[in-house]
Amino acid sequence: MPDLFVIGGITEEMRSRLAGKFTIHMAEDMDDPEAWLDANGAGVAHVATNGHDGVKPAYMERLPNLRMISCYGVGYDAIDTGLCNDRGIILTHTPNVLNAEVASTALMLMLMCYRNALADEAHARSGAWERDGNAPLSRSADNRTVGILGMGRIGHEIARKLSVLDPTILYHTRSPKDVPFEYVNNLKDMAAKADVLICITPGGAATNKLVNAEVLEALGPEGLLINVSRGSVVDEAALIEALQSGKLGMAGLDVFEAEPHIPDALKAMSNVVLLPHVGSATVETRAAMGALVVDNLLTHLADGTVISPVPECAHMV
Ligand code: NAP
Ligand code: 8YV
């Protein structure tokens, strides 16, 4: 059977579908994965990984006959697509199957921030309600102007799910889309018009620190930043400064610059809701992502094609 090198683990469901077709080699079970690749890497044509671990250069250079990488996640900024192209390696990812979940996460963060969910929950659980009386009033999430940075598969689903809150929706991308929302071609201008800025672009060089001090200041003291994209999209030091100085009102964050590290300054703030990158992390959605990872691998094994290549590799199919 052909070899499959797995980086970062797979679920039991994925393993049971792959086991009859591939000999599975788990990097995380090896004392020294690089030494294993030195001895066996030339025989490996398939790799399964995820959006966090990617395939590091030390692995890529030990896989001279790699033909395909199947990534568990839609974001693939941790994988060098230029190198994949140069070497003729097809990279696949898991678009669409997680749109609804990540959109729910964005909506949940927005509601948690406006409605002061963490403080209110603590007020109820701690007995403060009985002891001290009613919790302070929160702010309404209804009828807000929401600027969405990134109007792709997930951004569009966020806009759809937000509609129950009767928002005015604006969006910013590099080129306008065929959507019934106002396009703003300058991010700072959109932030100035918006109550809420929701980030849902890919990570990587093109979006690095796109949300900088100027954008955060434009969002303003009553403004709310939601980030469900990548930590790299927001200048984290500028975010901390803006929240501490009151230039920005609140933040709901699922992603961070150096995951799993979260700066203590953010942990200390009561106007911030923090999640450990769980945008797609439900049993149902992770099962759908896992199924697509396996389907891509099995399709490639069967006929050399794949189901969901990343755009940079689509021409190879
Ligand atoms: P997508 O369909 O490719 O949409 C990306 C959007 O971002 C497009 O509208 C694109 O429009 C825009 N964009 C790209 N570069 C930009 C730039 N420099 N400036 C402004 N806009 C830019 O991707 P998707 O499926 O919606 O996923 C988006 C990202 O969400 C993923 O790549 C991943 O990083 C993140 N994500 C996070 C989680 C989580 O757990 N928190 C889960 C899934 C995905 P233009 O090309 O016109 O600019
Ligand atoms: C996952 C994600 O956390 O799909 C993405 O881009 O960020 C998330 O769905 C991750 O990719 C799983 O490793």
Coordinates of C-alpha atoms and ligand atoms in Angstrom, one line a residue:
M1 CA 0.0 0.0 0.0
P2 CA 1.2 3.6 -0.6
D3 CA 2.5 5.6 2.4
L4 CA 0.6 8.5 3.9
F5 CA 2.5 10.9 6.2
V6 CA 0.2 12.5 8.7
I7 CA 1.1 15.8 10.4
G8 CA -1.0 16.9 13.5
G9 CA -3.3 13.9 13.9
I10 CA -6.5 12.5 12.3
T11 CA -9.8 11.4 13.7
E12 CA -10.7 7.7 14.1
E13 CA -13.3 8.1 11.4
M14 CA -10.6 9.4 9.0
R15 CA -8.2 6.7 10.0
S16 CA -10.8 3.9 9.4
R17 CA -11.5 5.1 5.9
L18 CA -7.8 5.6 5.1
A19 CA -6.4 2.4 6.7
G20 CA -7.4 0.0 3.9
K21 CA -5.8 2.3 1.2
F22 CA -2.7 3.7 2.8
T23 CA 0.0 2.7 5.3
I24 CA -0.4 5.5 7.8
H25 CA 2.6 7.1 9.4
M26 CA 1.8 9.5 12.2
A27 CA 4.5 12.2 12.7
E28 CA 3.3 12.8 16.2
D29 CA 4.0 9.2 17.2
M30 CA 7.6 9.4 16.0
D31 CA 10.5 10.3 18.3
D32 CA 12.2 11.9 15.3
P33 CA 10.0 12.5 12.3
E34 CA 12.9 14.1 10.3
A35 CA 15.0 11.0 10.8
W36 CA 12.1 8.8 9.7
L37 CA 11.7 10.9 6.6
D38 CA 15.4 10.7 5.9
A39 CA 15.0 7.0 5.7
N40 CA 11.5 6.7 4.1
G41 CA 10.5 10.1 2.7
A42 CA 11.4 9.2 -0.9
G43 CA 8.5 6.7 -0.8
V44 CA 5.9 9.1 0.3
A45 CA 3.6 10.8 -2.3
H46 CA 0.8 11.8 0.1
V47 CA 0.6 14.0 3.2
A48 CA -2.3 14.9 5.4
T49 CA -2.0 18.0 7.6
N50 CA -4.0 20.9 8.9
G51 CA -4.0 24.7 8.7
H52 CA -2.0 25.2 11.9
D53 CA 0.9 22.8 11.3
G54 CA 1.2 23.0 7.6
V55 CA 4.2 21.2 6.1
K56 CA 7.4 22.8 7.5
P57 CA 10.4 23.2 5.2
A58 CA 12.4 20.5 7.0
Y59 CA 9.6 18.0 6.0
M60 CA 9.2 19.3 2.4
E61 CA 12.8 18.9 1.6
R62 CA 12.7 15.3 2.9
L63 CA 9.7 14.4 0.6
P64 CA 11.3 14.5 -2.9
N65 CA 8.4 12.6 -4.5
L66 CA 5.5 14.3 -2.8
R67 CA 2.5 14.6 -5.2
M68 CA -0.4 15.8 -3.0
I69 CA -1.1 17.5 0.4
S70 CA -4.6 17.3 1.9
C71 CA -5.2 20.1 4.4
Y72 CA -7.8 19.8 7.1
G73 CA -9.0 23.4 7.1
V74 CA -9.9 26.1 4.5
G75 CA -7.0 28.4 5.4
Y76 CA -3.7 27.2 4.1
D77 CA -1.4 30.2 4.9
A78 CA 0.9 27.8 6.8
I79 CA 1.7 26.0 3.5
D80 CA 4.0 27.3 0.8
T81 CA 1.9 27.3 -2.3
G82 CA 4.7 28.7 -4.5
L83 CA 6.8 25.7 -3.6
C84 CA 3.9 23.4 -4.2
N85 CA 3.5 24.9 -7.7
D86 CA 7.3 24.7 -8.4
R87 CA 7.3 21.0 -7.5
G88 CA 4.0 20.1 -9.0
I89 CA 2.4 19.2 -5.7
I90 CA -1.4 19.5 -5.6
L91 CA -2.7 21.1 -2.4
T92 CA -6.3 20.6 -1.3
H93 CA -8.3 22.2 1.5
T94 CA -11.8 22.1 3.0
P95 CA -13.9 25.0 1.7
N96 CA -17.6 25.5 2.3
V97 CA -18.3 22.7 4.7
L98 CA -17.3 25.0 7.6
N99 CA -18.9 28.2 6.4
A100 CA -22.0 28.0 8.7
E101 CA -20.0 27.1 11.8
V102 CA -17.5 29.9 11.5
A103 CA -20.3 32.3 10.8
S104 CA -22.1 31.2 13.9
T105 CA -18.9 31.8 15.9
A106 CA -18.6 35.3 14.6
L107 CA -22.3 35.9 15.5
M108 CA -21.8 34.4 18.9
L109 CA -18.8 36.6 19.6
M110 CA -20.7 39.7 18.6
L111 CA -23.6 38.8 20.8
M112 CA -21.4 37.9 23.7
C113 CA -19.6 41.2 23.5
Y114 CA -22.7 43.5 23.1
R115 CA -24.8 41.6 25.6
N116 CA -22.0 41.3 28.2
A117 CA -22.5 37.5 28.3
L118 CA -19.4 36.6 30.3
A119 CA -20.0 39.1 33.1
D120 CA -23.7 38.4 33.2
E121 CA -23.1 34.6 33.4
A122 CA -20.6 35.2 36.3
H123 CA -23.2 37.5 38.0
A124 CA -25.7 34.7 37.9
R125 CA -23.4 31.8 38.8
S126 CA -21.5 33.6 41.6
G127 CA -24.7 34.5 43.5
A128 CA -24.0 38.2 43.0
W129 CA -27.6 38.6 41.6
E130 CA -29.1 37.4 44.9
R131 CA -26.5 39.2 47.0
D132 CA -26.1 42.5 45.1
G133 CA -29.1 42.8 42.8
N134 CA -29.4 43.1 39.1
A135 CA -26.5 43.1 36.7
P136 CA -25.7 46.4 34.9
L137 CA -27.4 46.9 31.5
S138 CA -25.6 45.7 28.4
R139 CA -25.8 47.1 24.9
S140 CA -28.0 45.9 22.0
A141 CA -26.5 44.0 19.1
D142 CA -29.6 44.9 17.0
N143 CA -29.6 47.5 14.1
R144 CA -25.8 47.8 14.0
T145 CA -23.7 48.9 11.1
V146 CA -21.4 45.9 10.5
G147 CA -18.3 46.1 8.2
I148 CA -17.2 42.7 7.0
L149 CA -13.5 42.5 5.9
G150 CA -13.5 39.6 3.4
M151 CA -16.7 38.8 1.5
G152 CA -15.9 35.2 0.4
R153 CA -17.6 32.0 1.3
I154 CA -17.6 32.6 5.1
G155 CA -18.0 36.4 4.9
H156 CA -21.2 35.9 2.8
E157 CA -22.5 33.3 5.3
I158 CA -21.8 35.8 8.2
A159 CA -23.8 38.4 6.4
R160 CA -26.7 36.0 5.9
K161 CA -26.7 34.9 9.5
L162 CA -26.4 38.4 10.8
S163 CA -29.7 39.4 9.0
V164 CA -31.7 38.4 12.0
L165 CA -30.2 41.3 13.9
D166 CA -31.3 43.8 11.2
P167 CA -27.9 45.2 10.5
T168 CA -26.7 47.6 7.8
I169 CA -23.9 45.6 6.1
L170 CA -20.8 47.1 4.5
Y171 CA -17.8 45.1 3.2
H172 CA -14.3 45.6 2.0
T173 CA -12.3 43.3 -0.3
R174 CA -9.7 44.0 -3.0
S175 CA -12.4 43.8 -5.7
P176 CA -16.2 44.3 -5.4
K177 CA -18.4 41.2 -5.3
D178 CA -21.9 40.5 -6.7
V179 CA -23.6 40.9 -3.3
P180 CA -26.4 43.3 -2.1
F181 CA -24.2 45.1 0.4
E182 CA -22.3 48.4 0.1
Y183 CA -18.7 48.0 -1.0
V184 CA -16.2 50.3 0.7
N185 CA -12.9 50.4 -1.2
N186 CA -10.9 51.7 1.8
L187 CA -10.7 49.7 5.0
K188 CA -10.2 52.7 7.3
D189 CA -13.2 54.4 5.8
M190 CA -15.3 51.3 6.4
A191 CA -14.2 51.1 10.0
A192 CA -15.1 54.8 10.5
K193 CA -18.7 54.0 9.3
A194 CA -19.1 50.8 11.2
D195 CA -20.1 49.8 14.8
V196 CA -18.6 46.4 14.3
L197 CA -15.7 45.2 12.1
I198 CA -15.6 41.5 11.4
C199 CA -12.4 40.1 9.9
I200 CA -12.8 37.0 7.7
T201 CA -10.0 37.2 5.1
P202 CA -7.3 34.6 4.6
G203 CA -4.0 35.0 6.6
G204 CA -0.6 35.4 4.9
A205 CA 1.5 38.3 3.5
A206 CA -1.3 40.0 1.6
T207 CA -3.4 40.6 4.8
N208 CA -0.7 40.9 7.4
K209 CA -1.7 43.5 10.0
L210 CA -4.3 44.9 7.6
V211 CA -6.2 46.0 10.7
N212 CA -3.7 48.4 12.2
A213 CA -3.8 51.2 14.8
E214 CA -5.4 53.6 12.3
V215 CA -8.2 51.2 11.4
L216 CA -8.9 50.4 15.1
E217 CA -9.0 54.1 16.0
A218 CA -11.4 54.7 13.1
L219 CA -13.6 52.0 14.5
G220 CA -13.6 54.0 17.7
P221 CA -14.3 54.0 21.5
E222 CA -17.8 52.4 21.0
G223 CA -16.5 50.1 18.3
L224 CA -16.3 46.3 18.4
L225 CA -13.6 44.2 16.5
I226 CA -14.4 40.6 15.8
N227 CA -11.6 38.4 14.4
V228 CA -12.4 34.9 13.2
S229 CA -9.8 35.0 10.3
R230 CA -6.1 34.7 11.4
G231 CA -4.3 36.5 14.2
S232 CA -1.9 37.9 11.6
V233 CA -4.7 40.0 10.0
V234 CA -4.8 42.3 13.1
D235 CA -1.8 44.1 14.6
E236 CA -2.1 42.6 18.1
A237 CA 0.1 45.1 19.9
A238 CA -2.0 48.0 18.3
L239 CA -5.2 46.2 19.4
I240 CA -4.0 45.9 23.0
E241 CA -3.0 49.6 23.0
A242 CA -6.3 50.6 21.5
L243 CA -8.4 48.6 24.0
Q244 CA -6.3 49.8 27.0
S245 CA -6.4 53.4 26.0
G246 CA -10.2 53.4 25.2
K247 CA -9.6 54.2 21.5
L248 CA -11.5 50.9 20.8
G249 CA -14.5 49.7 22.8
M250 CA -14.5 45.9 22.7
A251 CA -13.0 42.8 20.9
G252 CA -14.2 39.3 20.3
L253 CA -11.2 37.1 19.2
D254 CA -11.0 33.5 18.1
V255 CA -7.5 33.8 16.6
F256 CA -4.2 35.2 17.8
E257 CA -0.8 36.1 16.4
A258 CA 1.2 33.4 18.2
E259 CA -1.3 30.6 18.9
P260 CA -1.8 29.0 21.3
H261 CA -0.3 31.9 23.2
I262 CA -2.7 34.7 24.2
P263 CA -1.1 37.9 25.6
D264 CA -1.8 38.4 29.3
A265 CA -2.9 42.0 28.5
L266 CA -5.8 40.6 26.5
K267 CA -6.7 38.0 29.2
A268 CA -6.8 40.8 31.8
M269 CA -9.4 42.9 29.9
S270 CA -13.1 42.6 30.7
N271 CA -14.2 44.2 27.4
V272 CA -12.7 41.3 25.5
V273 CA -14.1 37.8 24.7
L274 CA -11.4 35.2 24.0
L275 CA -11.9 31.8 22.2
P276 CA -9.2 29.2 21.5
H277 CA -9.5 29.1 17.7
V278 CA -12.7 27.1 17.7
G279 CA -14.5 28.7 14.7
S280 CA -15.1 25.3 13.1
A281 CA -14.6 23.1 16.1
T282 CA -17.9 21.2 16.4
V283 CA -18.3 17.4 16.1
E284 CA -20.5 17.9 13.0
T285 CA -18.3 20.4 11.1
R286 CA -15.0 18.7 11.9
A287 CA -16.5 15.4 10.7
A288 CA -17.4 17.1 7.4
M289 CA -13.9 18.6 7.1
G290 CA -12.3 15.2 7.8
A291 CA -14.5 13.5 5.2
L292 CA -13.4 16.0 2.6
V293 CA -9.7 15.5 3.5
V294 CA -10.1 11.8 3.0
D295 CA -12.2 12.1 -0.2
N296 CA -9.4 14.3 -1.7
L297 CA -6.8 11.7 -0.8
L298 CA -8.7 8.7 -2.0
T299 CA -9.7 10.5 -5.3
H300 CA -6.1 11.4 -5.9
L301 CA -5.0 7.9 -5.3
A302 CA -7.7 6.5 -7.6
D303 CA -7.2 8.8 -10.7
G304 CA -4.8 11.6 -9.9
T305 CA -7.5 14.3 -9.6
V306 CA -8.8 16.0 -6.5
I307 CA -12.1 17.5 -5.3
S308 CA -11.1 20.8 -3.7
P309 CA -7.7 22.1 -4.8
V310 CA -6.6 25.5 -3.5
P311 CA -6.9 28.2 -6.3
E312 CA -3.2 28.3 -6.7
C313 CA -3.1 24.6 -7.6
A314 CA -6.4 24.3 -9.5
H315 CA -4.5 24.2 -12.9
M316 CA -2.8 21.0 -11.9
V317 CA -6.0 18.9 -11.8
Ligands
NAP1 P1 -12.6 33.0 0.6 O1 -13.9 32.4 0.1 O2 -11.3 32.8 -0.2 O3 -12.8 34.5 0.9 C1 -11.7 35.4 1.3 C2 -12.2 36.8 1.1 O4 -11.2 37.7 1.6 C3 -12.5 37.2 -0.3 O5 -13.7 38.0 -0.3 C4 -11.3 38.1 -0.7 O6 -11.7 39.0 -1.7 C5 -10.9 38.7 0.6 N1 -9.5 39.1 0.7 C6 -8.5 38.4 0.4 N2 -7.3 39.1 0.5 C7 -7.7 40.3 0.9 C8 -7.0 41.6 1.1 N3 -5.7 41.6 1.0 N4 -7.8 42.6 1.5 C9 -9.1 42.6 1.5 N5 -9.8 41.5 1.3 C10 -9.1 40.4 1.0 O7 -12.2 32.3 2.0 P2 -13.2 31.7 3.1 O8 -13.5 30.3 2.8 O9 -14.3 32.7 3.3 O10 -12.2 31.7 4.4 C11 -11.6 32.9 4.8 C12 -10.6 32.6 5.9 O11 -11.2 32.4 7.2 C13 -9.7 31.4 5.8 O12 -8.6 31.6 4.8 C14 -9.1 31.2 7.2 O13 -8.0 32.0 7.4 C15 -10.3 31.8 8.0 N6 -10.9 30.7 8.8 C16 -10.9 30.8 10.2 C17 -11.5 29.8 10.9 C18 -11.5 29.8 12.4 O14 -11.6 28.7 13.0 N7 -11.5 30.9 13.0 C19 -12.2 28.7 10.2 C20 -12.2 28.8 8.9 C21 -11.6 29.8 8.1 P3 -10.6 39.7 -2.7 O15 -9.8 38.5 -3.3 O16 -11.5 40.4 -3.7 O17 -9.8 40.6 -1.9
8YV2 C1 -9.3 25.0 11.9 C2 -9.4 27.0 10.3 O1 -9.1 25.4 13.2 O2 -10.3 26.1 8.4 C3 -9.5 26.9 8.9 O3 -8.9 27.7 8.2 O4 -8.8 27.9 10.9 C4 -10.1 26.1 11.2 O5 -11.2 25.5 10.6 C5 -8.1 24.5 11.4 O6 -7.8 24.6 10.0 C6 -8.0 23.0 11.7 O7 -6.7 22.6 11.8

